[in-house]
PDB file of C-alpha atoms in Angstrom:
ATOM      1  CA  MET A   1       0.000   0.000   0.000  1.00 93.00           C
ATOM      2  CA  LEU A   2       2.832   2.405   0.790  1.00 96.00           C
ATOM      3  CA  ASP A   3       4.232   1.670  -2.679  1.00 95.00           C
ATOM      4  CA  ILE A   4       1.189   3.511  -4.033  1.00 97.00           C
ATOM      5  CA  ALA A   5       0.372   5.992  -1.269  1.00 97.00           C
ATOM      6  CA  LEU A   6       3.831   7.587  -1.042  1.00 97.00           C
ATOM      7  CA  PRO A   7       4.207   8.483  -4.755  1.00 97.00           C
ATOM      8  CA  GLU A   8       0.621   9.732  -4.745  1.00 97.00           C
ATOM      9  CA  ARG A   9       1.382  11.790  -1.617  1.00 97.00           C
ATOM     10  CA  ASN A  10      -1.723  10.398   0.045  1.00 98.00           C
ATOM     11  CA  ARG A  11      -1.157  11.281   3.688  1.00 97.00           C
ATOM     12  CA  ALA A  12      -4.362   9.628   4.908  1.00 97.00           C
ATOM     13  CA  ILE A  13      -3.521   6.255   3.385  1.00 98.00           C
ATOM     14  CA  VAL A  14       0.062   6.494   4.619  1.00 98.00           C
ATOM     15  CA  ALA A  15      -1.190   7.160   8.166  1.00 98.00           C
ATOM     16  CA  LEU A  16      -3.729   4.323   8.057  1.00 98.00           C
ATOM     17  CA  THR A  17      -1.225   1.889   6.598  1.00 98.00           C
ATOM     18  CA  VAL A  18       1.498   2.777   9.086  1.00 98.00           C
ATOM     19  CA  ASP A  19      -0.950   2.383  11.959  1.00 98.00           C
ATOM     20  CA  ALA A  20      -2.311  -0.976  10.784  1.00 98.00           C
ATOM     21  CA  VAL A  21       1.025  -2.492   9.778  1.00 98.00           C
ATOM     22  CA  GLY A  22       2.755  -1.162  12.896  1.00 98.00           C
ATOM     23  CA  ASN A  23       0.091  -2.763  15.085  1.00 98.00           C
ATOM     24  CA  GLU A  24       0.547  -6.080  13.294  1.00 98.00           C
ATOM     25  CA  TRP A  25       4.318  -5.982  13.776  1.00 97.00           C
ATOM     26  CA  HIS A  26       3.842  -5.115  17.433  1.00 96.00           C
ATOM     27  CA  GLU A  27       1.436  -8.022  17.870  1.00 96.00           C
ATOM     28  CA  LEU A  28       3.881 -10.400  16.180  1.00 96.00           C
ATOM     29  CA  GLY A  29       6.660  -9.231  18.492  1.00 95.00           C
ATOM     30  CA  GLU A  30       4.515 -10.175  21.487  1.00 93.00           C
ATOM     31  CA  TRP A  31       4.760 -13.820  20.417  1.00 94.00           C
ATOM     32  CA  PHE A  32       8.387 -13.733  21.547  1.00 93.00           C
ATOM     33  CA  PRO A  33       8.341 -13.761  25.354  1.00 90.00           C
ATOM     34  CA  ALA A  34       9.849 -10.713  27.010  1.00 89.00           C
ATOM     35  CA  PRO A  35      13.171 -11.059  28.807  1.00 87.00           C
ATOM     36  CA  THR A  36      11.279 -10.684  32.090  1.00 86.00           C
ATOM     37  CA  ASP A  37       8.944 -13.599  31.279  1.00 85.00           C
ATOM     38  CA  SER A  38      10.006 -16.197  33.848  1.00 81.00           C
ATOM     39  CA  SER A  39       7.897 -18.943  32.259  1.00 82.00           C
ATOM     40  CA  VAL A  40      10.592 -19.361  29.598  1.00 81.00           C
ATOM     41  CA  SER A  41      13.956 -20.280  31.029  1.00 79.00           C
ATOM     42  CA  ARG A  42      16.154 -20.334  27.933  1.00 83.00           C
ATOM     43  CA  GLY A  43      16.894 -18.292  24.862  1.00 84.00           C
ATOM     44  CA  LEU A  44      17.094 -14.872  26.477  1.00 86.00           C
ATOM     45  CA  ALA A  45      19.359 -13.441  23.771  1.00 86.00           C
ATOM     46  CA  GLU A  46      17.327 -15.152  21.074  1.00 87.00           C
ATOM     47  CA  ARG A  47      14.090 -13.628  22.400  1.00 87.00           C
ATOM     48  CA  ARG A  48      15.573 -10.137  22.534  1.00 91.00           C
ATOM     49  CA  ARG A  49      16.596 -10.150  18.872  1.00 94.00           C
ATOM     50  CA  PRO A  50      13.118 -10.438  17.309  1.00 95.00           C
ATOM     51  CA  ARG A  51      11.579  -8.035  19.805  1.00 94.00           C
ATOM     52  CA  GLY A  52      14.280  -5.489  18.939  1.00 95.00           C
ATOM     53  CA  ALA A  53      13.806  -6.052  15.217  1.00 96.00           C
ATOM     54  CA  VAL A  54      10.066  -5.513  15.525  1.00 97.00           C
ATOM     55  CA  ALA A  55      10.549  -2.364  17.613  1.00 96.00           C
ATOM     56  CA  GLY A  56      12.890  -1.011  14.939  1.00 97.00           C
ATOM     57  CA  LEU A  57      10.325  -1.692  12.226  1.00 98.00           C
ATOM     58  CA  VAL A  58       7.591   0.095  14.137  1.00 98.00           C
ATOM     59  CA  LEU A  59       9.849   3.109  14.686  1.00 98.00           C
ATOM     60  CA  THR A  60      10.753   3.234  11.008  1.00 98.00           C
ATOM     61  CA  LEU A  61       7.074   3.093  10.097  1.00 98.00           C
ATOM     62  CA  ARG A  62       6.496   6.043  12.419  1.00 98.00           C
ATOM     63  CA  ARG A  63       9.305   7.937  10.641  1.00 98.00           C
ATOM     64  CA  ILE A  64       7.451   7.342   7.367  1.00 98.00           C
ATOM     65  CA  ASP A  65       4.238   8.669   8.873  1.00 98.00           C
ATOM     66  CA  MET A  66       5.874  11.735  10.442  1.00 98.00           C
ATOM     67  CA  ALA A  67       7.683  12.649   7.230  1.00 98.00           C
ATOM     68  CA  SER A  68       4.484  12.212   5.240  1.00 98.00           C
ATOM     69  CA  ALA A  69       2.497  14.292   7.714  1.00 97.00           C
ATOM     70  CA  CYS A  70       5.045  17.105   7.268  1.00 97.00           C
ATOM     71  CA  GLY A  71       4.817  16.806   3.498  1.00 97.00           C
ATOM     72  CA  ASP A  72       8.397  15.539   3.201  1.00 98.00           C
ATOM     73  CA  PHE A  73       7.687  12.669   0.853  1.00 97.00           C
ATOM     74  CA  ALA A  74      11.358  12.333  -0.127  1.00 97.00           C
ATOM     75  CA  ALA A  75      12.220  11.532   3.494  1.00 98.00           C
ATOM     76  CA  ALA A  76       9.176   9.252   3.732  1.00 98.00           C
ATOM     77  CA  ALA A  77      10.289   7.383   0.609  1.00 97.00           C
ATOM     78  CA  GLN A  78      13.809   6.973   2.018  1.00 98.00           C
ATOM     79  CA  ALA A  79      12.401   5.711   5.310  1.00 98.00           C
ATOM     80  CA  TYR A  80      10.264   3.263   3.340  1.00 98.00           C
ATOM     81  CA  ILE A  81      13.393   1.936   1.610  1.00 98.00           C
ATOM     82  CA  ASP A  82      14.923   1.499   5.080  1.00 98.00           C
ATOM     83  CA  TYR A  83      11.745  -0.215   6.276  1.00 98.00           C
ATOM     84  CA  ARG A  84      11.776  -2.741   3.436  1.00 98.00           C
ATOM     85  CA  ARG A  85      15.401  -3.650   4.174  1.00 98.00           C
ATOM     86  CA  GLN A  86      14.669  -3.943   7.887  1.00 98.00           C
ATOM     87  CA  ALA A  87      11.587  -6.074   7.180  1.00 97.00           C
ATOM     88  CA  ALA A  88      13.665  -8.537   5.152  1.00 97.00           C
ATOM     89  CA  ASP A  89      16.223  -8.731   7.964  1.00 96.00           C
ATOM     90  CA  ALA A  90      13.461  -9.093  10.565  1.00 97.00           C
ATOM     91  CA  GLN A  91      11.874 -11.937   8.637  1.00 96.00           C
ATOM     92  CA  ALA A  92      15.120 -13.902   8.841  1.00 96.00           C
ATOM     93  CA  THR A  93      15.520 -13.072  12.529  1.00 96.00           C
ATOM     94  CA  LEU A  94      11.962 -14.116  13.362  1.00 96.00           C
ATOM     95  CA  LYS A  95      12.379 -17.393  11.511  1.00 96.00           C
ATOM     96  CA  GLN A  96      15.707 -18.175  13.242  1.00 95.00           C
ATOM     97  CA  THR A  97      14.310 -17.453  16.683  1.00 94.00           C
ATOM     98  CA  GLU A  98      10.937 -19.149  16.197  1.00 94.00           C
ATOM     99  CA  PRO A  99      11.889 -22.029  18.552  1.00 93.00           C
ATOM    100  CA  PHE A 100      11.969 -19.478  21.404  1.00 91.00           C
ATOM    101  CA  SER A 101       8.564 -18.013  20.532  1.00 92.00           C
ATOM    102  CA  ARG A 102       5.021 -18.936  21.462  1.00 93.00           C
ATOM    103  CA  PHE A 103       4.725 -20.408  17.971  1.00 94.00           C
ATOM    104  CA  ASN A 104       6.648 -23.312  19.535  1.00 93.00           C
ATOM    105  CA  PRO A 105       4.070 -25.464  21.416  1.00 95.00           C
ATOM    106  CA  PRO A 106       6.222 -26.090  24.538  1.00 92.00           C
ATOM    107  CA  VAL A 107       6.891 -22.353  24.897  1.00 92.00           C
ATOM    108  CA  TRP A 108       3.178 -21.661  24.387  1.00 92.00           C
ATOM    109  CA  ALA A 109       2.282 -24.227  27.063  1.00 93.00           C
ATOM    110  CA  ALA A 110       4.836 -22.879  29.540  1.00 90.00           C
ATOM    111  CA  HIS A 111       3.715 -19.294  29.042  1.00 87.00           C
ATOM    112  CA  PHE A 112      -0.005 -19.938  29.391  1.00 87.00           C
ATOM    113  CA  GLY A 113       0.565 -22.467  32.180  1.00 90.00           C
ATOM    114  CA  ALA A 114       2.285 -19.700  34.145  1.00 86.00           C
ATOM    115  CA  LEU A 115      -0.597 -17.332  33.402  1.00 84.00           C
ATOM    116  CA  GLY A 116      -3.037 -19.956  34.632  1.00 89.00           C
ATOM    117  CA  THR A 117      -1.058 -20.308  37.846  1.00 89.00           C
ATOM    118  CA  LEU A 118      -1.128 -16.539  38.366  1.00 84.00           C
ATOM    119  CA  ALA A 119      -4.865 -16.441  37.726  1.00 90.00           C
ATOM    120  CA  ALA A 120      -5.426 -19.234  40.243  1.00 90.00           C
ATOM    121  CA  LEU A 121      -3.342 -17.412  42.839  1.00 90.00           C
ATOM    122  CA  ALA A 122      -5.384 -14.263  42.319  1.00 88.00           C
ATOM    123  CA  ARG A 123      -8.621 -15.996  43.277  1.00 84.00           C
TER     124      ARG A 123
END
């Protein structure tokens, strides 16, 4: 969508796209347990890498939106080039670190087992 919206200087579509795509990246990053998540005992460095990559993507998307909002479509286009490179790198990082994510059934079970324990303690 940004491939079309940026050359057309369509600020509204840029803003909507950045918001939607940024939210999706953020949600995907949440599938990699935070360093403080004690339900997962291994892969601390591996879990930090995808979360950092996702945070970088979201920030770059925000740079696109801010530049567009200011009418600086040259800067927005450059940020979009950066975003596409970062997205390719992030894809590789996410794939490499998938075993440490909640996409891995044992990690999923450990994470939600811990949440269940907390919920039971709160009763």
